Amino acid sequence: MTAEPTEIASRRHGAGPGASGPARDLLRIVRINEEIKRVVAVAFKINIMALNAIFLAKRAGNAALGFGVLSNELRVFSKDLRESMMALTRLIHDAVAEVSVLLQESRQDGLFRRTADEVPGNARLREVLARRDGRRAAREERIATLRRNLRLAVDEAARLVELGGVLAKSAKIEAAYGAGFASSLAQVSGEFDGIVEEIRASLDKLRRSSFFGGRA
Amino acid sequence: MKTTQTFFEAGSHKWTAIVRDPAKPGYLIDTNEYLVQHAGQGLLLDPGGAEIFPAVFSALSAEFDPSRLAGIFASHQDPDIISSLALWLEFNPQMKCYVSWLWASFIPHFGGTAETFVALPDEGMAIPLAGLPLQAVPAHYLHSSGNLHLYDKQAKILFSGDVGAALLPADRQGLFVEDFAAHIRHADAFHRRWMGSNEAKRQWCERVSQLDIDMLCPQHGAIYRGGDVQRFINWFDELRVGVARA
């Protein structure tokens, strides 16, 4: 026996006890957004740290030329990371808008299904249900596209962070050549490395989000 | 499921109450919806909240083709009055919603577009239903700051929104008030608390006393008919309202 589109939708939106599918998605998106905000705050911190590192490298002179170049690269990394997070935030905004409407419409779909059960012979009501099914399918398709784009943007940000990690590790090596400033430079580069790891952990968490089919 | 009871009929002109749903969850207030039919067209008065849409639609369908509804009249802005608006409009996007100008930009949060709303002026206006002029009557500050009732001169019926409402016990579920003294006890606390202005109340009592009314139909409780209409107006006129405690 083939299930009616409305039955399929009913199962999809009432997937379990408590929150519906869209409600769970909305919660997942909110969690993703909180993680993105954390990354943005850390990216801002890298920019300030890199600026201080550039001044420190200038004071260290020729011995820290390489360190200075890497500090500058880390500033560029910080800027790229912030832009990447802004793109993610825009996608999150679109996803929240779509999922919120889906959530509201799911509630109305439920009421219409109850109405159709009460008045099974009303042809116009069947038209309304069919129209709503079509609209919901289109919205779910848009959400699926946003989900894919969001996942791609997270992957892209993760690749960027890999580059940040390389820069931080290279800065650690360059710090060893810092003569009298070596210990100060080593401390700064260690902090860079720690922060990049923090971002990496955040992005790994995002990639494991149940919004993308993961378990987090 | 709600039931329909036609309580006025003269040719193609009818008033039907959609009332009493035993399956309604206890946490939702019970509401009366009214359908005015004339020459094949219908106007639904205070169509109710989204949660009871299936029950109202279903009961209405048993009596009248919902696609012939020309519009909705909302006495005021409350969710139990009009939060089902989006669902009615999904069924028939051409439907008009008549509401006080004061709420015309608030109610679209429940649904509808600029084309949906007919903003009623404070002094009220005639609302045509297939040639029959129904009169929106001011009742501002009686429960809501922009509040309107609907008078049908031909049927001598006043739809009075929350004025006259009573929260009835389970053993008093009749459509009409049968024992005014017993009934009004269930209306007392509600009117004292929910009606905001003694001055507005007095004006309303004077205004509706000028109308020829056979039946006064509130959104909750039972319909006042015959001598009970004036009995209610006199009782209300005497009542001190706008107080949190009696």
XYZ file of C-alpha atoms in Angstrom:
462
model
C 0.000 0.000 0.000
C 1.378 3.392 -0.983
C 1.360 6.076 1.675
C -0.308 9.402 0.817
C 2.061 12.422 0.666
C 0.402 13.866 3.765
C 1.014 10.620 5.679
C 4.661 10.668 4.672
C 4.941 14.278 5.779
C 3.196 13.434 9.028
C 5.723 10.729 9.800
C 8.602 12.970 8.783
C 7.511 15.857 10.987
C 6.342 13.813 13.903
C 9.466 11.680 13.915
C 9.495 10.990 17.618
C 8.212 11.958 20.999
C 8.536 15.629 21.909
C 9.906 17.967 19.277
C 9.067 17.586 15.586
C 11.693 17.262 12.832
C 11.775 20.994 12.021
C 11.860 21.864 15.737
C 14.878 19.613 16.229
C 16.531 21.139 13.146
C 15.943 24.617 14.545
C 17.647 23.613 17.801
C 20.567 22.109 15.862
C 20.954 25.292 13.812
C 20.955 27.386 16.984
C 23.756 25.186 18.367
C 25.739 25.540 15.116
C 25.305 29.301 15.321
C 26.583 29.345 18.913
C 29.707 27.447 17.782
C 30.196 29.877 14.885
C 29.980 32.817 17.302
C 32.685 31.154 19.413
C 34.942 30.790 16.334
C 34.333 34.441 15.341
C 35.364 35.590 18.832
C 38.548 33.483 18.652
C 39.347 34.741 15.132
C 39.173 38.279 16.487
C 41.584 37.278 19.260
C 44.073 35.877 16.659
C 44.042 39.231 14.861
C 45.019 41.104 18.056
C 47.610 38.491 18.969
C 49.122 38.617 15.467
C 49.330 42.413 15.667
C 51.254 42.156 18.964
C 53.448 39.428 17.468
C 54.330 41.728 14.542
C 55.480 44.441 17.012
C 57.464 41.843 18.977
C 59.111 40.595 15.777
C 60.044 44.170 14.838
C 61.696 44.623 18.211
C 63.568 41.335 17.745
C 64.921 42.637 14.414
C 66.635 40.416 11.840
C 66.485 37.354 14.068
C 62.665 37.343 13.854
C 62.104 38.311 10.212
C 60.504 34.927 9.410
C 58.372 35.157 12.539
C 57.168 38.608 11.430
C 56.169 37.303 8.014
C 54.218 34.420 9.621
C 52.527 36.791 12.078
C 51.349 38.843 9.157
C 50.058 35.679 7.465
C 48.194 34.813 10.661
C 46.472 38.215 10.515
C 45.393 37.454 6.954
C 44.232 34.024 8.179
C 42.203 35.709 10.921
C 40.529 37.976 8.335
C 39.803 35.052 5.971
C 38.404 33.031 8.857
C 36.075 35.857 9.872
C 34.848 36.179 6.263
C 34.317 32.441 6.127
C 32.314 32.598 9.358
C 30.250 35.495 7.979
C 29.322 33.350 4.970
C 28.328 30.584 7.391
C 26.247 33.043 9.421
C 24.382 34.138 6.285
C 23.586 30.506 5.473
C 22.489 29.958 9.071
C 20.185 32.978 8.798
C 18.574 31.548 5.641
C 18.274 28.114 7.245
C 16.623 29.559 10.367
C 14.126 31.454 8.195
C 13.218 28.363 6.140
C 13.054 25.978 9.095
C 10.960 28.443 11.144
C 8.381 28.700 8.363
C 8.438 24.919 7.942
C 7.838 24.564 11.666
C 4.842 26.923 11.555
C 3.473 25.254 8.419
C 3.926 21.785 9.921
C 1.622 22.805 12.750
C -0.922 24.106 10.251
C -0.518 20.933 8.140
C -1.452 18.941 11.223
C -4.578 21.042 11.725
C -5.551 20.670 8.055
C -5.020 16.901 8.215
C -7.284 16.753 11.258
C -9.843 18.864 9.356
C -9.660 16.563 6.308
C -10.205 13.558 8.583
C -13.341 15.247 9.921
C -14.603 16.301 6.461
C -13.259 13.613 4.098
C -15.475 14.540 1.152
C -14.414 18.160 0.757
C -12.627 18.436 -2.610
C -11.368 21.939 -1.976
C -9.824 20.814 1.292
C -8.003 18.059 -0.621
C -6.710 20.729 -3.027
C -5.442 22.752 -0.045
C -3.648 19.684 1.330
C -2.091 18.900 -2.068
C -0.972 22.523 -2.442
C 0.529 22.495 1.034
C 2.293 19.185 0.305
C 3.855 20.752 -2.818
C 4.895 23.843 -0.919
C 6.390 21.797 1.891
C 8.330 19.615 -0.584
C 9.788 22.764 -2.207
C 10.727 24.166 1.195
C 12.326 20.890 2.268
C 14.332 20.929 -0.969
C 15.542 24.463 -0.184
C 16.499 23.374 3.331
C 18.359 20.354 1.922
C 20.303 22.701 -0.416
C 21.095 25.034 2.492
C 22.190 22.041 4.564
C 24.576 20.954 1.778
C 25.910 24.505 1.306
C 26.377 24.898 5.039
C 28.294 21.627 5.227
C 30.499 22.723 2.282
C 31.147 26.077 3.987
C 32.112 24.295 7.229
C 34.474 22.021 5.261
C 36.001 25.054 3.558
C 36.492 26.747 6.931
C 38.124 23.531 8.205
C 40.593 23.608 5.282
C 41.380 27.220 6.110
C 42.056 26.225 9.710
C 44.449 23.531 8.487
C 46.426 26.364 6.841
C 46.231 28.340 10.124
C 47.618 25.285 11.916
C 50.562 25.107 9.520
C 51.231 28.830 10.016
C 51.127 28.463 13.828
C 53.489 25.462 13.743
C 55.871 27.300 11.387
C 55.797 30.288 13.763
C 56.866 27.909 16.547
C 59.888 26.856 14.466
C 60.707 30.467 13.557
C 60.528 31.429 17.249
C 63.540 29.151 17.903
C 65.647 31.483 15.731
C 64.617 34.542 17.716
C 67.905 34.831 19.643
C 67.250 36.894 22.796
C 63.533 37.052 21.988
C 63.220 33.288 21.420
C 61.356 32.528 24.640
C 58.850 35.416 24.150
C 58.292 34.411 20.519
C 57.901 30.761 21.546
C 55.241 31.756 24.063
C 53.315 33.768 21.439
C 53.565 31.024 18.808
C 52.419 28.471 21.399
C 49.357 30.591 22.073
C 48.695 30.766 18.317
C 48.865 27.012 18.085
C 46.524 26.591 21.071
C 43.967 28.930 19.591
C 44.038 27.341 16.158
C 43.488 23.960 17.866
C 40.520 25.469 19.683
C 39.032 26.545 16.343
C 39.765 23.150 14.837
C 37.890 21.492 17.722
C 34.899 23.817 17.149
C 34.804 23.040 13.440
C 35.113 19.297 14.090
C 32.158 19.630 16.411
C 30.207 21.468 13.686
C 31.019 18.729 11.145
C 29.690 16.123 13.578
C 26.442 18.095 14.085
C 23.299 15.995 13.757
C 22.044 18.710 11.386
C 24.509 17.181 8.895
C 23.614 13.626 9.888
C 26.285 13.320 12.593
C 25.788 12.461 16.248
C 26.760 15.693 18.009
C -16.828 17.630 17.572
C -18.769 20.872 17.697
C -22.408 20.959 16.733
C -24.401 23.503 14.773
C -27.732 24.895 15.908
C -29.704 27.202 13.651
C -31.591 29.575 15.915
C -32.991 32.057 13.398
C -34.335 31.344 9.954
C -36.399 33.483 7.581
C -36.172 32.342 3.970
C -32.510 32.348 2.928
C -31.549 34.364 5.983
C -30.166 32.265 8.843
C -28.130 32.462 12.029
C -26.344 29.320 13.118
C -24.308 28.789 16.280
C -21.316 26.438 16.189
C -20.967 25.326 19.787
C -19.925 22.844 22.475
C -17.140 20.442 21.580
C -16.915 17.624 24.158
C -13.590 16.546 22.601
C -12.029 19.980 23.130
C -8.971 19.862 25.426
C -9.768 21.293 28.855
C -6.961 23.838 28.665
C -8.708 25.703 25.814
C -11.553 28.068 26.608
C -14.851 27.068 25.036
C -16.039 29.433 22.316
C -19.177 30.028 20.266
C -18.790 30.746 16.582
C -21.710 32.145 14.595
C -22.508 31.858 10.926
C -24.777 34.432 9.297
C -26.175 33.219 5.989
C -28.012 35.340 3.492
C -28.932 34.532 -0.117
C -26.340 31.765 -0.287
C -23.433 33.749 1.153
C -21.984 33.464 4.636
C -20.181 35.590 7.177
C -18.416 33.810 10.028
C -18.306 35.732 13.316
C -15.275 35.234 15.609
C -14.125 32.045 13.829
C -12.006 30.895 16.783
C -8.489 29.778 17.519
C -6.205 27.703 15.279
C -6.469 24.666 17.568
C -10.232 24.405 17.139
C -10.212 25.046 13.367
C -10.818 21.355 12.502
C -13.824 21.200 14.833
C -15.306 24.500 13.584
C -14.668 23.751 9.909
C -16.125 20.307 10.227
C -19.272 21.476 12.025
C -19.688 24.376 9.613
C -19.342 22.060 6.599
C -22.275 20.000 7.817
C -24.463 23.104 7.557
C -22.937 25.286 4.840
C -20.410 25.098 1.986
C -17.331 26.840 3.486
C -16.219 27.981 0.029
C -19.252 30.296 0.043
C -17.959 32.237 3.024
C -17.565 35.845 1.912
C -15.751 36.942 5.027
C -14.896 36.792 8.668
C -15.879 39.300 11.305
C -13.479 39.589 14.246
C -14.891 41.429 17.248
C -11.350 41.987 18.513
C -7.795 40.647 18.375
C -7.634 37.752 20.832
C -6.244 34.338 19.805
C -9.464 32.527 20.709
C -11.223 34.916 18.311
C -9.067 34.934 15.212
C -5.823 32.919 15.420
C -7.345 30.461 12.894
C -7.319 33.214 10.253
C -4.386 31.783 8.233
C -6.168 28.440 7.944
C -9.430 29.965 6.723
C -7.488 32.059 4.205
C -5.562 29.017 3.011
C -8.933 27.471 2.207
C -10.303 30.630 0.607
C -7.734 33.397 -0.022
C -10.451 35.762 -1.300
C -12.129 35.967 2.080
C -12.248 39.382 3.758
C -11.588 39.939 7.422
C -13.546 42.771 9.051
C -11.870 44.132 12.142
C -11.390 47.408 14.017
C -8.789 49.642 12.360
C -6.939 49.482 15.678
C -6.145 45.766 15.175
C -5.841 45.770 11.382
C -2.046 45.793 11.518
C -1.769 43.398 14.483
C -4.008 40.579 13.273
C -1.902 40.004 10.101
C 0.567 38.365 12.509
C -1.956 35.495 12.493
C -2.155 35.539 8.663
C -3.539 37.455 5.697
C -2.270 40.251 3.488
C -3.138 43.924 2.992
C -5.969 42.801 0.678
C -7.500 40.605 3.369
C -8.440 43.274 5.891
C -11.297 45.729 5.938
C -10.488 48.172 8.741
C -13.648 49.205 10.551
C -13.768 52.809 11.794
C -14.424 53.516 15.480
C -18.032 54.508 14.814
C -18.668 51.187 13.020
C -20.062 50.737 9.534
C -22.393 48.635 7.436
C -21.007 45.277 6.294
C -22.865 43.954 3.253
C -23.678 40.258 2.971
C -25.311 39.436 -0.366
C -27.181 42.734 -0.200
C -28.057 42.473 3.487
C -26.519 45.316 5.498
C -25.147 44.120 8.835
C -24.085 46.884 11.201
C -20.773 46.910 13.086
C -21.554 48.520 16.467
C -18.870 50.168 18.641
C -18.034 48.401 21.919
C -14.596 49.857 22.520
C -12.886 49.224 25.870
C -15.352 46.452 26.598
C -12.724 43.728 26.861
C -10.601 45.259 24.092
C -9.670 48.831 23.222
C -10.807 48.323 19.620
C -13.914 46.218 19.938
C -16.955 45.940 17.667
C -20.182 43.980 17.797
C -22.434 43.085 14.870
C -26.142 43.908 14.644
C -28.526 42.283 12.220
C -31.562 44.554 12.037
C -33.590 42.092 10.000
C -33.093 39.165 12.394
C -32.987 41.462 15.468
C -29.833 39.730 16.642
C -26.786 41.377 18.239
C -23.534 39.444 18.223
C -21.867 40.852 21.327
C -18.390 39.263 21.369
C -17.221 38.965 24.970
C -20.027 41.121 26.376
C -22.539 38.739 27.892
C -19.979 35.937 28.045
C -20.316 33.370 30.800
C -18.027 30.536 31.779
C -20.572 27.794 32.301
C -20.238 24.632 34.367
C -20.445 21.270 32.620
C -24.065 20.725 33.677
C -25.272 23.997 32.095
C -24.425 23.642 28.431
C -27.702 24.705 26.829
C -27.605 27.129 23.894
C -29.970 29.621 25.556
C -30.071 31.246 28.950
C -32.987 29.556 30.725
C -32.648 30.968 34.234
C -31.184 34.467 34.134
C -30.446 34.730 37.875
C -28.626 31.391 37.919
C -26.815 32.118 34.654
C -25.562 35.604 35.432
C -23.544 34.336 38.412
C -21.232 32.701 35.851
C -20.822 36.012 33.997
C -20.177 38.260 36.985
C -16.441 37.842 37.709
C -15.602 37.741 34.015
C -17.302 41.073 33.303
C -15.828 42.810 36.349
C -12.305 41.781 35.355
C -12.349 41.822 31.570
C -14.401 44.937 30.844
C -12.114 47.919 31.103
C -14.239 51.032 31.422
C -17.425 51.946 33.298
C -17.952 54.913 30.977
C -17.619 52.755 27.856
C -19.960 50.193 29.414
C -22.606 52.888 30.085
C -22.320 54.194 26.505
C -22.678 50.655 25.151
C -25.752 50.016 27.311
C -27.357 53.246 26.056
C -26.439 52.477 22.453
C -27.762 48.922 22.367
C -30.899 49.867 24.316
C -31.864 51.879 21.215
C -31.647 48.740 19.064
C -34.475 46.290 18.596
C -32.870 43.064 19.858
C -34.510 39.651 20.171
C -31.298 37.763 20.834
C -27.917 38.762 22.231
C -25.223 36.276 21.220
C -21.913 36.230 23.134
C -18.709 34.433 22.153
C -18.690 32.310 25.322
C -21.639 30.835 27.186
C -25.301 31.029 26.213
C -27.574 33.247 24.106
C -29.869 35.751 25.866
C -33.304 35.992 24.269
C -36.553 37.856 24.831
C -36.741 39.644 28.180
C -33.303 38.352 29.186
C -31.695 40.723 26.649
C -32.857 43.847 28.482
C -32.326 42.061 31.805
C -28.692 41.568 30.827
C -28.270 45.184 29.644
C -29.705 46.464 32.949
C -27.499 44.094 34.963
C -24.410 45.140 33.014
C -25.266 48.831 33.366
C -25.335 48.428 37.153
C -22.129 46.397 37.357
C -18.901 48.082 38.446
C -16.251 46.919 35.940
C -12.514 47.375 35.457
C -11.571 45.877 38.818
C -9.300 42.941 39.477
C -11.314 41.872 42.548
C -15.030 42.112 43.158
